[in-house]
C-alpha cells in the first residue's frame, strides 16, 4: 500500500506537468486535445520515471534497462490516453474531463506493469 501511495504522489507531480502542458498547448497554441495530451504525457513521463525509480520503487538496477522499459510503458499509456481523449472529445466531452478519465484508466494499467516489469 505504501508503494501505491508513493506512486500516486509521484504521479500527481507528473500529472501536473502533463496537464499544464496540455492546457498550454490547447489554449495558447491551439493544438488538438489528443495531440496535446500525448505531448504532455511524454513530458510528464520523464518526471514520473525519476520519481518512481528513486522514491516509489527504490530501484537500484540498470538505469538504461529501467528507463527503456518505463518509456515503452509510458508511450503505450500515452497512446491509450490519446485514444481515450480523442474518442471522448469526439463524443463532445470537454477535453479536461476527457483527460481526467484517461488519467484514471491508464494509471492502474501502468502501475501494475511498472511494478512487475520496469522496477522489479
N, CA, C and O atoms as a MOPAC input file, in Angstrom:
PM7 MOZYME 1SCF
protein

 N      0.82200 1    -1.19500 1     0.00000 1
 C      0.00000 1     0.00000 1     0.00000 1
 C      0.86900 1     1.26400 1     0.00000 1
 O      0.53500 1     2.25200 1    -0.65500 1
 N      1.97700 1     1.22700 1     0.73200 1
 C      2.87200 1     2.38900 1     0.77000 1
 C      3.42100 1     2.69100 1    -0.62300 1
 O      3.54100 1     3.85300 1    -1.01200 1
 N      3.75000 1     1.64700 1    -1.36200 1
 C      4.23500 1     1.83600 1    -2.73000 1
 C      3.18100 1     2.48800 1    -3.60600 1
 O      3.49100 1     3.37300 1    -4.40300 1
 N      1.95400 1     2.06100 1    -3.46500 1
 C      0.87500 1     2.62900 1    -4.27000 1
 C      0.67900 1     4.10500 1    -3.93500 1
 O      0.44800 1     4.91300 1    -4.83500 1
 N      0.76700 1     4.47100 1    -2.65500 1
 C      0.63400 1     5.87500 1    -2.26200 1
 C      1.79400 1     6.71000 1    -2.80000 1
 O      1.59000 1     7.83200 1    -3.26200 1
 N      2.99400 1     6.17200 1    -2.74300 1
 C      4.13800 1     6.87800 1    -3.32700 1
 C      3.98000 1     7.03700 1    -4.83200 1
 O      4.26500 1     8.09500 1    -5.39400 1
 N      3.52200 1     5.97000 1    -5.47400 1
 C      3.28800 1     6.01300 1    -6.91600 1
 C      2.26900 1     7.09900 1    -7.24800 1
 O      2.43300 1     7.83600 1    -8.22000 1
 N      1.22500 1     7.19200 1    -6.44400 1
 C      0.19600 1     8.21900 1    -6.66500 1
 C      0.76800 1     9.62100 1    -6.46000 1
 O      0.41900 1    10.54000 1    -7.20200 1
 N      1.64900 1     9.80300 1    -5.45700 1
 C      2.27600 1    11.10700 1    -5.22200 1
 C      3.17600 1    11.53000 1    -6.36900 1
 O      3.11900 1    12.66900 1    -6.83200 1
 N      3.99700 1    10.61500 1    -6.81600 1
 C      4.86200 1    10.89400 1    -7.97300 1
 C      3.98600 1    11.14100 1    -9.19800 1
 O      4.25200 1    12.04000 1    -9.99500 1
 N      2.95300 1    10.34200 1    -9.33200 1
 C      2.03000 1    10.51400 1   -10.44000 1
 C      1.34400 1    11.87200 1   -10.41400 1
 O      1.08600 1    12.45400 1   -11.46800 1
 N      1.04500 1    12.38400 1    -9.21800 1
 C      0.42200 1    13.70500 1    -9.11500 1
 C      1.35900 1    14.78900 1    -9.65500 1
 O      0.92100 1    15.69400 1   -10.36600 1
 N      2.63900 1    14.69600 1    -9.31700 1
 C      3.61000 1    15.67100 1    -9.83700 1
 C      3.73600 1    15.55800 1   -11.35500 1
 O      3.74600 1    16.56500 1   -12.06200 1
 N      3.83000 1    14.33400 1   -11.84400 1
 C      3.94000 1    14.12000 1   -13.28700 1
 C      2.66200 1    14.56300 1   -13.99500 1
 O      2.71100 1    15.12200 1   -15.09100 1
 N      1.52700 1    14.31000 1   -13.36400 1
 C      0.24600 1    14.70200 1   -13.93900 1
 C      0.11400 1    16.22200 1   -13.98900 1
 O     -0.45700 1    16.76500 1   -14.93500 1
 N      0.63100 1    16.89700 1   -12.99000 1
 C      0.61800 1    18.36200 1   -13.00500 1
 C      1.38000 1    18.88700 1   -14.22000 1
 O      0.89900 1    19.77700 1   -14.92200 1
 N      2.56200 1    18.33600 1   -14.46500 1
 C      3.33900 1    18.71900 1   -15.65300 1
 C      2.52700 1    18.41700 1   -16.92000 1
 O      2.42500 1    19.24800 1   -17.82100 1
 N      1.95900 1    17.22400 1   -16.96500 1
 C      1.15700 1    16.79200 1   -18.11400 1
 C      0.01200 1    17.77500 1   -18.37400 1
 O     -0.15900 1    18.24500 1   -19.49900 1
 N     -0.76600 1    18.08600 1   -17.34300 1
 C     -1.94000 1    18.93700 1   -17.51000 1
 C     -1.56600 1    20.38200 1   -17.83300 1
 O     -2.24100 1    21.03000 1   -18.63300 1
 N     -0.51100 1    20.88800 1   -17.22700 1
 C     -0.08300 1    22.25600 1   -17.54600 1
 C      0.31000 1    22.36800 1   -19.01800 1
 O     -0.04000 1    23.33900 1   -19.68900 1
 N      1.03200 1    21.37800 1   -19.51000 1
 C      1.39800 1    21.38400 1   -20.93300 1
 C      0.18100 1    21.17300 1   -21.82800 1
 O      0.05600 1    21.81600 1   -22.87100 1
 N     -0.70500 1    20.28700 1   -21.42900 1
 C     -1.94000 1    20.05500 1   -22.18200 1
 C     -2.72800 1    21.35300 1   -22.33100 1
 O     -3.13100 1    21.72000 1   -23.43400 1
 N     -2.94400 1    22.04100 1   -21.21900 1
 C     -3.72300 1    23.28400 1   -21.24600 1
 C     -3.01600 1    24.34700 1   -22.07800 1
 O     -3.65100 1    25.03100 1   -22.88100 1
 N     -1.70700 1    24.48900 1   -21.89100 1
 C     -0.95500 1    25.48500 1   -22.66600 1
 C     -1.03400 1    25.19500 1   -24.16100 1
 O     -1.23000 1    26.10500 1   -24.96600 1
 N     -0.88000 1    23.93400 1   -24.52600 1
 C     -0.90100 1    23.57900 1   -25.95400 1
 C     -2.28200 1    23.76800 1   -26.57200 1
 O     -2.39200 1    24.18900 1   -27.72400 1
 N     -3.33500 1    23.46000 1   -25.81800 1
 C     -4.69200 1    23.61800 1   -26.35200 1
 C     -5.10100 1    25.08800 1   -26.36400 1
 O     -5.57600 1    25.60200 1   -27.37700 1
 N     -4.91100 1    25.75600 1   -25.22700 1
 C     -5.42700 1    27.12000 1   -25.09000 1
 C     -4.54700 1    28.17200 1   -25.76600 1
 O     -5.06400 1    29.13800 1   -26.32800 1
 N     -3.24000 1    27.99600 1   -25.72000 1
 C     -2.33900 1    29.01400 1   -26.26500 1
 C     -1.86500 1    28.70100 1   -27.68800 1
 O     -1.77200 1    29.59000 1   -28.53300 1
 N     -1.57200 1    27.43500 1   -27.93200 1
 C     -1.04400 1    27.05400 1   -29.25100 1
 C     -2.12700 1    26.48100 1   -30.17800 1
 O     -1.88200 1    26.24800 1   -31.36200 1
 N     -3.32700 1    26.25900 1   -29.62200 1
 C     -4.47200 1    25.77700 1   -30.40200 1
 C     -4.25300 1    24.40100 1   -31.02800 1
 O     -4.70100 1    24.13100 1   -32.14200 1
 N     -3.54900 1    23.52900 1   -30.28200 1
 C     -3.38200 1    22.14300 1   -30.71000 1
 C     -4.68700 1    21.39900 1   -30.47900 1
 O     -5.52700 1    21.82900 1   -29.68900 1
 N     -4.84800 1    20.29300 1   -31.16800 1
 C     -5.96200 1    19.38700 1   -30.87300 1
 C     -5.68700 1    18.74500 1   -29.51600 1
 O     -4.53700 1    18.48600 1   -29.16300 1
 N     -6.75300 1    18.49300 1   -28.76400 1
 C     -6.60800 1    17.97300 1   -27.40600 1
 C     -5.84600 1    16.65000 1   -27.36400 1
 O     -5.01500 1    16.44700 1   -26.47800 1
 N     -6.11600 1    15.75300 1   -28.30400 1
 C     -5.46400 1    14.44600 1   -28.25600 1
 C     -3.96500 1    14.57200 1   -28.50700 1
 O     -3.18100 1    13.81600 1   -27.93300 1
 N     -3.55000 1    15.51800 1   -29.36000 1
 C     -2.12300 1    15.72900 1   -29.62400 1
 C     -1.43800 1    16.32700 1   -28.40200 1
 O     -0.35800 1    15.89300 1   -28.00200 1
 N     -2.08600 1    17.33100 1   -27.81900 1
 C     -1.54900 1    17.96000 1   -26.61500 1
 C     -1.47300 1    16.96000 1   -25.46300 1
 O     -0.55600 1    17.02200 1   -24.64500 1
 N     -2.42800 1    16.04700 1   -25.39900 1
 C     -2.42100 1    15.00100 1   -24.38000 1
 C     -1.17700 1    14.12800 1   -24.51000 1
 O     -0.53700 1    13.80800 1   -23.50800 1
 N     -0.83800 1    13.74600 1   -25.71900 1
 C      0.35200 1    12.92000 1   -25.94700 1
 C      1.63700 1    13.64400 1   -25.58200 1
 O      2.52800 1    13.06300 1   -24.96200 1
 N      1.73500 1    14.91800 1   -25.96500 1
 C      2.92900 1    15.70600 1   -25.63800 1
 C      3.06600 1    15.86600 1   -24.12100 1
 O      4.14200 1    15.65300 1   -23.56200 1
 N      1.97400 1    16.24000 1   -23.46700 1
 C      2.01100 1    16.38700 1   -22.00900 1
 C      2.37700 1    15.08400 1   -21.31700 1
 O      3.12600 1    15.07800 1   -20.34000 1
 N      1.84900 1    13.98900 1   -21.82500 1
 C      2.14800 1    12.67600 1   -21.24500 1
 C      3.62600 1    12.32900 1   -21.39800 1
 O      4.23700 1    11.78600 1   -20.47800 1
 N      4.19200 1    12.63900 1   -22.54300 1
 C      5.61400 1    12.34100 1   -22.77800 1
 C      6.50500 1    13.12900 1   -21.82400 1
 O      7.48500 1    12.59400 1   -21.30600 1
 N      6.17600 1    14.38400 1   -21.59300 1
 C      6.98400 1    15.20400 1   -20.68500 1
 C      6.75200 1    14.80400 1   -19.23400 1
 O      7.69600 1    14.73600 1   -18.44600 1
 N      5.51000 1    14.54300 1   -18.88700 1
 C      5.19900 1    14.08600 1   -17.53400 1
 C      5.85100 1    12.74700 1   -17.22000 1
 O      6.19000 1    12.47100 1   -16.06900 1
 N      6.02500 1    11.92300 1   -18.23500 1
 C      6.64400 1    10.61200 1   -18.04200 1
 C      8.08600 1    10.73100 1   -17.55900 1
 O      8.56500 1     9.86900 1   -16.82200 1
 N      8.76700 1    11.77300 1   -17.96000 1
 C     10.15400 1    11.93900 1   -17.52100 1
 C     10.20900 1    12.24000 1   -16.02300 1
 O     11.08100 1    11.73900 1   -15.31300 1
 N      9.27600 1    13.05900 1   -15.55100 1
 C      9.15000 1    13.34500 1   -14.11400 1
 C      8.79000 1    12.06100 1   -13.37200 1
 O      9.35600 1    11.75500 1   -12.32200 1
 N      7.85100 1    11.32400 1   -13.92900 1
 C      7.39900 1    10.08200 1   -13.30200 1
 C      8.51800 1     9.05400 1   -13.21600 1
 O      8.65100 1     8.37400 1   -12.19900 1
 N      9.32100 1     8.92900 1   -14.26000 1
 C     10.39700 1     7.94600 1   -14.24000 1
 C     11.35300 1     8.21600 1   -13.07300 1
 O     11.65000 1     7.32600 1   -12.27600 1
 N     11.81600 1     9.43900 1   -12.99500 1
 C     12.78500 1     9.77200 1   -11.94400 1
 C     12.20200 1     9.55600 1   -10.55400 1
 O     12.85200 1     8.96600 1    -9.69200 1
 N     10.98100 1    10.03000 1   -10.33200 1
 C     10.35000 1     9.85700 1    -9.02300 1
 C     10.09800 1     8.40700 1    -8.67700 1
 O     10.30900 1     7.98900 1    -7.53800 1
 N      9.65100 1     7.64100 1    -9.65000 1
 C      9.36200 1     6.22800 1    -9.37900 1
 C     10.62700 1     5.41600 1    -9.21000 1
 O     10.66300 1     4.50900 1    -8.37900 1
 N     11.64300 1     5.70500 1    -9.95400 1
 C     12.89900 1     4.95600 1    -9.81400 1
 C     13.47300 1     5.11700 1    -8.41200 1
 O     13.83400 1     4.13200 1    -7.76800 1
 N     13.55500 1     6.34500 1    -7.94500 1
 C     14.23600 1     6.58600 1    -6.67100 1
 C     13.31900 1     6.62700 1    -5.46200 1
 O     13.73700 1     6.23600 1    -4.37200 1
 N     12.09700 1     7.08000 1    -5.61400 1
 C     11.22600 1     7.25300 1    -4.45100 1
 C     10.24300 1     6.09600 1    -4.27400 1
 O     10.15900 1     5.51500 1    -3.19200 1
 N      9.51100 1     5.76300 1    -5.31200 1
 C      8.46400 1     4.74300 1    -5.18400 1
 C      9.04000 1     3.33600 1    -5.04300 1
 O      8.69600 1     2.61100 1    -4.11000 1
 N      9.90300 1     2.95900 1    -5.95500 1
 C     10.37900 1     1.57900 1    -6.00200 1
 C     11.80500 1     1.40100 1    -5.48700 1
 O     12.27800 1     0.27100 1    -5.36300 1
 N     12.50400 1     2.51500 1    -5.18100 1
 C     13.89900 1     2.46200 1    -4.71600 1
 C     14.70500 1     1.47400 1    -5.55700 1
 O     15.41700 1     0.61700 1    -5.03300 1
 N     14.57600 1     1.61600 1    -6.84700 1
 C     15.18300 1     0.67700 1    -7.79000 1
 C     16.67800 1     0.93200 1    -7.91400 1
 O     17.10400 1     2.07100 1    -8.10800 1
 N     17.46800 1    -0.11800 1    -7.80400 1
 C     18.92100 1     0.00300 1    -7.91200 1
 C     19.46600 1    -0.74800 1    -9.11500 1
 O     20.68100 1    -0.86400 1    -9.27700 1
 N     18.59000 1    -1.25000 1    -9.94500 1
 C     19.00700 1    -1.99200 1   -11.12700 1
 C     19.51700 1    -1.07000 1   -12.21600 1
 O     19.72600 1     0.12400 1   -12.00300 1
 N     19.70500 1    -1.64100 1   -13.35800 1
 C     20.24800 1    -0.93000 1   -14.50600 1
 C     19.38500 1     0.28300 1   -14.86600 1
 O     18.17500 1     0.16700 1   -15.06400 1
 N     20.03100 1     1.43900 1   -14.94500 1
 C     19.33800 1     2.67500 1   -15.32200 1
 C     18.82400 1     2.57200 1   -16.75600 1
 O     17.67800 1     2.92700 1   -17.03200 1
 N     19.66500 1     2.08900 1   -17.66800 1
 C     19.25500 1     2.04000 1   -19.07500 1
 C     18.10400 1     1.06500 1   -19.29600 1
 O     17.19800 1     1.34500 1   -20.08200 1
 N     18.12900 1    -0.06900 1   -18.61600 1
 C     17.05900 1    -1.06000 1   -18.78000 1
 C     15.74900 1    -0.52300 1   -18.22300 1
 O     14.71600 1    -0.59300 1   -18.88900 1
 N     15.78100 1     0.01500 1   -17.00200 1
 C     14.53500 1     0.51200 1   -16.40600 1
 C     14.01600 1     1.72700 1   -17.17100 1
 O     12.80500 1     1.87600 1   -17.33500 1
 N     14.92200 1     2.60900 1   -17.64700 1
 C     14.47700 1     3.78000 1   -18.40200 1
 C     13.78200 1     3.34600 1   -19.68900 1
 O     12.71700 1     3.86800 1   -20.01800 1
 N     14.36500 1     2.40200 1   -20.41700 1
 C     13.76400 1     1.93300 1   -21.66700 1
 C     12.41400 1     1.26900 1   -21.41200 1
 O     11.44900 1     1.53800 1   -22.12700 1
 N     12.33800 1     0.42000 1   -20.41500 1
 C     11.07200 1    -0.24300 1   -20.09300 1
 C     10.00500 1     0.79000 1   -19.70600 1
 O      8.85700 1     0.70300 1   -20.14200 1
 N     10.40100 1     1.76100 1   -18.88600 1
 C      9.45600 1     2.79200 1   -18.46500 1
 C      8.95600 1     3.57600 1   -19.67300 1
 O      7.76300 1     3.86200 1   -19.77600 1
 N      9.84900 1     3.91900 1   -20.57700 1
 C      9.45700 1     4.69600 1   -21.76000 1
 C      8.51500 1     3.89700 1   -22.65700 1
 O      7.59400 1     4.46300 1   -23.24600 1
 N      8.73500 1     2.60300 1   -22.76400 1
 C      7.83200 1     1.75800 1   -23.55000 1
 C      6.43100 1     1.78800 1   -22.94200 1
 O      5.44000 1     1.93700 1   -23.65700 1
 N      6.35700 1     1.64600 1   -21.61100 1
 C      5.05000 1     1.69100 1   -20.95300 1
 C      4.44900 1     3.09200 1   -21.00800 1
 O      3.23800 1     3.23800 1   -21.17600 1
 N      5.28000 1     4.12100 1   -20.86800 1
 C      4.77900 1     5.49900 1   -20.93100 1
 C      4.21300 1     5.78600 1   -22.31900 1
 O      3.16600 1     6.42100 1   -22.44700 1
 N      4.89700 1     5.32400 1   -23.34600 1
 C      4.40400 1     5.51800 1   -24.71300 1
 C      3.08600 1     4.77300 1   -24.91000 1
 O      2.14400 1     5.30400 1   -25.49900 1
 N      3.02900 1     3.55800 1   -24.41800 1
 C      1.78700 1     2.78400 1   -24.51500 1
 C      0.65900 1     3.49200 1   -23.77800 1
 O     -0.45500 1     3.60500 1   -24.29100 1
 N      0.95400 1     3.97000 1   -22.56700 1
 C     -0.04500 1     4.70900 1   -21.79500 1
 C     -0.46000 1     5.99700 1   -22.48600 1
 O     -1.63800 1     6.35500 1   -22.48700 1
 N      0.50500 1     6.69400 1   -23.07400 1
 C      0.19600 1     7.94700 1   -23.78700 1
 C     -0.71300 1     7.68000 1   -24.98600 1
 O     -1.65900 1     8.42800 1   -25.23400 1
 N     -0.42400 1     6.62400 1   -25.71600 1
 C     -1.25800 1     6.29100 1   -26.87700 1
 C     -2.67100 1     5.90600 1   -26.42900 1
 O     -3.65500 1     6.31700 1   -27.04600 1
 N     -2.76800 1     5.12000 1   -25.36000 1
 C     -4.09400 1     4.77700 1   -24.82400 1
 C     -4.83200 1     6.04200 1   -24.38600 1
 O     -6.01300 1     6.22000 1   -24.68400 1
 N     -4.12300 1     6.91100 1   -23.67800 1
 C     -4.72400 1     8.15800 1   -23.22200 1
 C     -5.15800 1     9.04700 1   -24.37200 1
 O     -6.23100 1     9.64800 1   -24.32900 1
 N     -4.32500 1     9.13100 1   -25.40300 1
 C     -4.67100 1     9.93000 1   -26.58000 1
 C     -5.93400 1     9.38800 1   -27.24400 1
 O     -6.79500 1    10.15100 1   -27.68400 1
 N     -6.03200 1     8.08500 1   -27.31000 1
 C     -7.22300 1     7.47600 1   -27.89900 1
 C     -8.47300 1     7.75600 1   -27.07800 1
 O     -9.53500 1     8.04800 1   -27.62700 1
 N     -8.33800 1     7.66300 1   -25.76200 1
 C     -9.48000 1     7.94800 1   -24.88300 1
 C     -9.90200 1     9.40900 1   -25.02700 1
 O    -11.09300 1     9.70500 1   -25.13100 1
 N     -8.92900 1    10.32100 1   -25.03200 1
 C     -9.23500 1    11.74600 1   -25.17800 1
 C     -9.88400 1    12.02300 1   -26.53000 1
 O    -10.89000 1    12.72800 1   -26.60500 1
 N     -9.31600 1    11.47200 1   -27.58900 1
 C     -9.87500 1    11.69700 1   -28.92700 1
 C    -11.32800 1    11.22100 1   -28.99800 1
 O    -12.19600 1    11.92500 1   -29.51400 1
 N    -11.57900 1    10.02900 1   -28.47900 1
 C    -12.93900 1     9.49000 1   -28.51500 1
 C    -13.88400 1    10.32900 1   -27.66100 1
 O    -14.98700 1    10.66400 1   -28.09300 1
 N    -13.45400 1    10.66400 1   -26.45800 1
 C    -14.32100 1    11.43200 1   -25.55600 1
 C    -14.61500 1    12.82200 1   -26.10700 1
 O    -15.74800 1    13.29400 1   -26.01000 1
 N    -13.62100 1    13.48300 1   -26.68000 1
 C    -13.84300 1    14.80700 1   -27.28300 1
 C    -14.77300 1    14.67500 1   -28.49000 1
 O    -15.64300 1    15.51900 1   -28.70400 1
 N    -14.58700 1    13.62700 1   -29.26500 1
 C    -15.47700 1    13.36400 1   -30.39900 1
 C    -16.92500 1    13.20700 1   -29.92300 1
 O    -17.86500 1    13.58400 1   -30.62300 1
 N    -17.08700 1    12.64600 1   -28.72800 1
 C    -18.42300 1    12.46500 1   -28.14100 1
 C    -18.87600 1    13.70900 1   -27.37200 1
 O    -19.85500 1    13.66600 1   -26.62600 1
 N    -18.15800 1    14.80900 1   -27.56300 1
 C    -18.49000 1    16.13200 1   -27.02400 1
 C    -18.23000 1    16.28200 1   -25.52200 1
 O    -18.86800 1    17.10400 1   -24.86400 1
 N    -17.31300 1    15.50800 1   -24.98500 1
 C    -16.89700 1    15.71400 1   -23.60400 1
 C    -15.79100 1    16.76800 1   -23.59800 1
 O    -14.92200 1    16.75300 1   -24.46900 1
 N    -15.81200 1    17.67000 1   -22.63900 1
 C    -14.79500 1    18.71500 1   -22.50800 1
 C    -13.42500 1    18.05600 1   -22.38000 1
 O    -13.28200 1    17.04900 1   -21.68700 1
 N    -12.41700 1    18.62000 1   -23.04400 1
 C    -11.11600 1    17.96300 1   -23.14500 1
 C    -10.45600 1    17.69000 1   -21.79500 1
 O     -9.77100 1    16.67900 1   -21.64900 1
 N    -10.64400 1    18.56400 1   -20.80800 1
 C    -10.03500 1    18.29600 1   -19.49200 1
 C    -10.73800 1    17.15400 1   -18.77400 1
 O    -10.08700 1    16.37200 1   -18.08000 1
 N    -12.03000 1    17.04300 1   -18.92300 1
 C    -12.74700 1    15.89500 1   -18.35100 1
 C    -12.33700 1    14.60600 1   -19.05900 1
 O    -12.18500 1    13.55900 1   -18.42900 1
 N    -12.16200 1    14.69400 1   -20.36100 1
 C    -11.69700 1    13.53300 1   -21.12800 1
 C    -10.31900 1    13.09700 1   -20.64400 1
 O    -10.05800 1    11.90300 1   -20.49600 1
 N     -9.44000 1    14.06400 1   -20.39800 1
 C     -8.10100 1    13.73400 1   -19.91600 1
 C     -8.14300 1    13.13300 1   -18.52100 1
 O     -7.37800 1    12.21600 1   -18.22000 1
 N     -9.02400 1    13.63400 1   -17.66700 1
 C     -9.15700 1    13.06000 1   -16.31200 1
 C     -9.58200 1    11.60200 1   -16.38900 1
 O     -9.04800 1    10.75700 1   -15.67000 1
 N    -10.52700 1    11.30800 1   -17.24700 1
 C    -10.95500 1     9.92500 1   -17.44800 1
 C     -9.78900 1     9.07100 1   -17.93000 1
 O     -9.55700 1     7.97800 1   -17.41500 1
 N     -9.06000 1     9.57300 1   -18.91500 1
 C     -7.90500 1     8.84000 1   -19.44800 1
 C     -6.85600 1     8.61200 1   -18.36900 1
 O     -6.27800 1     7.52800 1   -18.28500 1
 N     -6.60700 1     9.61600 1   -17.54900 1
 C     -5.59900 1     9.50300 1   -16.48700 1
 C     -5.94300 1     8.37500 1   -15.52600 1
 O     -5.08600 1     7.55600 1   -15.19600 1
 N     -7.17400 1     8.32800 1   -15.08100 1
 C     -7.59500 1     7.29200 1   -14.12600 1
 C     -7.47900 1     5.90100 1   -14.74700 1
 O     -6.97900 1     4.97200 1   -14.11200 1
 N     -7.93500 1     5.76200 1   -15.97400 1
 C     -7.90700 1     4.44400 1   -16.62300 1
 C     -6.48500 1     3.95700 1   -16.88700 1
 O     -6.18700 1     2.77600 1   -16.71100 1
 N     -5.61600 1     4.85900 1   -17.30500 1
 C     -4.25100 1     4.46700 1   -17.66300 1
 C     -3.39500 1     4.23100 1   -16.41800 1
 O     -2.48800 1     3.40000 1   -16.45100 1
 N     -3.66600 1     4.94700 1   -15.31700 1
 C     -2.83500 1     4.82300 1   -14.11000 1
 C     -2.79900 1     3.39400 1   -13.56500 1
 O     -1.72600 1     2.89100 1   -13.23400 1
 N     -3.93900 1     2.74500 1   -13.47000 1
 C     -3.95700 1     1.37500 1   -12.94600 1
 C     -3.16000 1     0.42000 1   -13.81300 1
 O     -2.45400 1    -0.45400 1   -13.30900 1
 N     -3.27700 1     0.59200 1   -15.10000 1
 C     -2.54400 1    -0.22800 1   -16.06500 1
 C     -1.03200 1    -0.03800 1   -15.90700 1
 O     -0.28700 1    -1.01500 1   -15.82900 1
 N     -0.58600 1     1.20800 1   -15.85900 1
 C      0.85300 1     1.46700 1   -15.81100 1
 C      1.46400 1     1.11900 1   -14.45400 1
 O      2.60600 1     0.66300 1   -14.39300 1
 N      0.71300 1     1.32900 1   -13.35400 1
 C      1.25000 1     0.95700 1   -12.03800 1
 C      1.57900 1    -0.53100 1   -12.01200 1
 O      2.67800 1    -0.92800 1   -11.62200 1
 N      0.63400 1    -1.33300 1   -12.42300 1
 C      0.82000 1    -2.77900 1   -12.37900 1
 C      2.02400 1    -3.21200 1   -13.21100 1
 O      2.86100 1    -3.98400 1   -12.74400 1
 N      2.10700 1    -2.72300 1   -14.42000 1
 C      3.21600 1    -3.13400 1   -15.27800 1
 C      4.56000 1    -2.54900 1   -14.83800 1
 O      5.58400 1    -3.21900 1   -14.96900 1
 N      4.58200 1    -1.32900 1   -14.32300 1
 C      5.83900 1    -0.77300 1   -13.81700 1
 C      6.33800 1    -1.54500 1   -12.60200 1
 O      7.53800 1    -1.78300 1   -12.46000 1
 N      5.42500 1    -1.93000 1   -11.73800 1
 C      5.81900 1    -2.66500 1   -10.53000 1
 C      6.41400 1    -4.02400 1   -10.88500 1
 O      7.42400 1    -4.42700 1   -10.30800 1
 N      5.80200 1    -4.72600 1   -11.82000 1
 C      6.22700 1    -6.09500 1   -12.11800 1
 C      7.20000 1    -6.22300 1   -13.27300 1
 O      7.77600 1    -7.29400 1   -13.46200 1
 N      7.40400 1    -5.18600 1   -14.04100 1
 C      8.31100 1    -5.30700 1   -15.17900 1
 C      9.43700 1    -4.27700 1   -15.13000 1
 O     10.61000 1    -4.64500 1   -15.18200 1
 N      9.10100 1    -3.01500 1   -15.03400 1
 C     10.11900 1    -1.96600 1   -15.12400 1
 C     11.04100 1    -1.95700 1   -13.91900 1
 O     12.26100 1    -1.93800 1   -14.07500 1
 N     10.47900 1    -1.97000 1   -12.72500 1
 C     11.25600 1    -1.77500 1   -11.49600 1
 C     11.27900 1    -3.01900 1   -10.60900 1
 O     11.36900 1    -2.89800 1    -9.38700 1
 N     11.20100 1    -4.19800 1   -11.19400 1
 C     11.18900 1    -5.40300 1   -10.35300 1
 C     12.53900 1    -5.68700 1    -9.75800 1
 O     12.69800 1    -6.66400 1    -9.02700 1

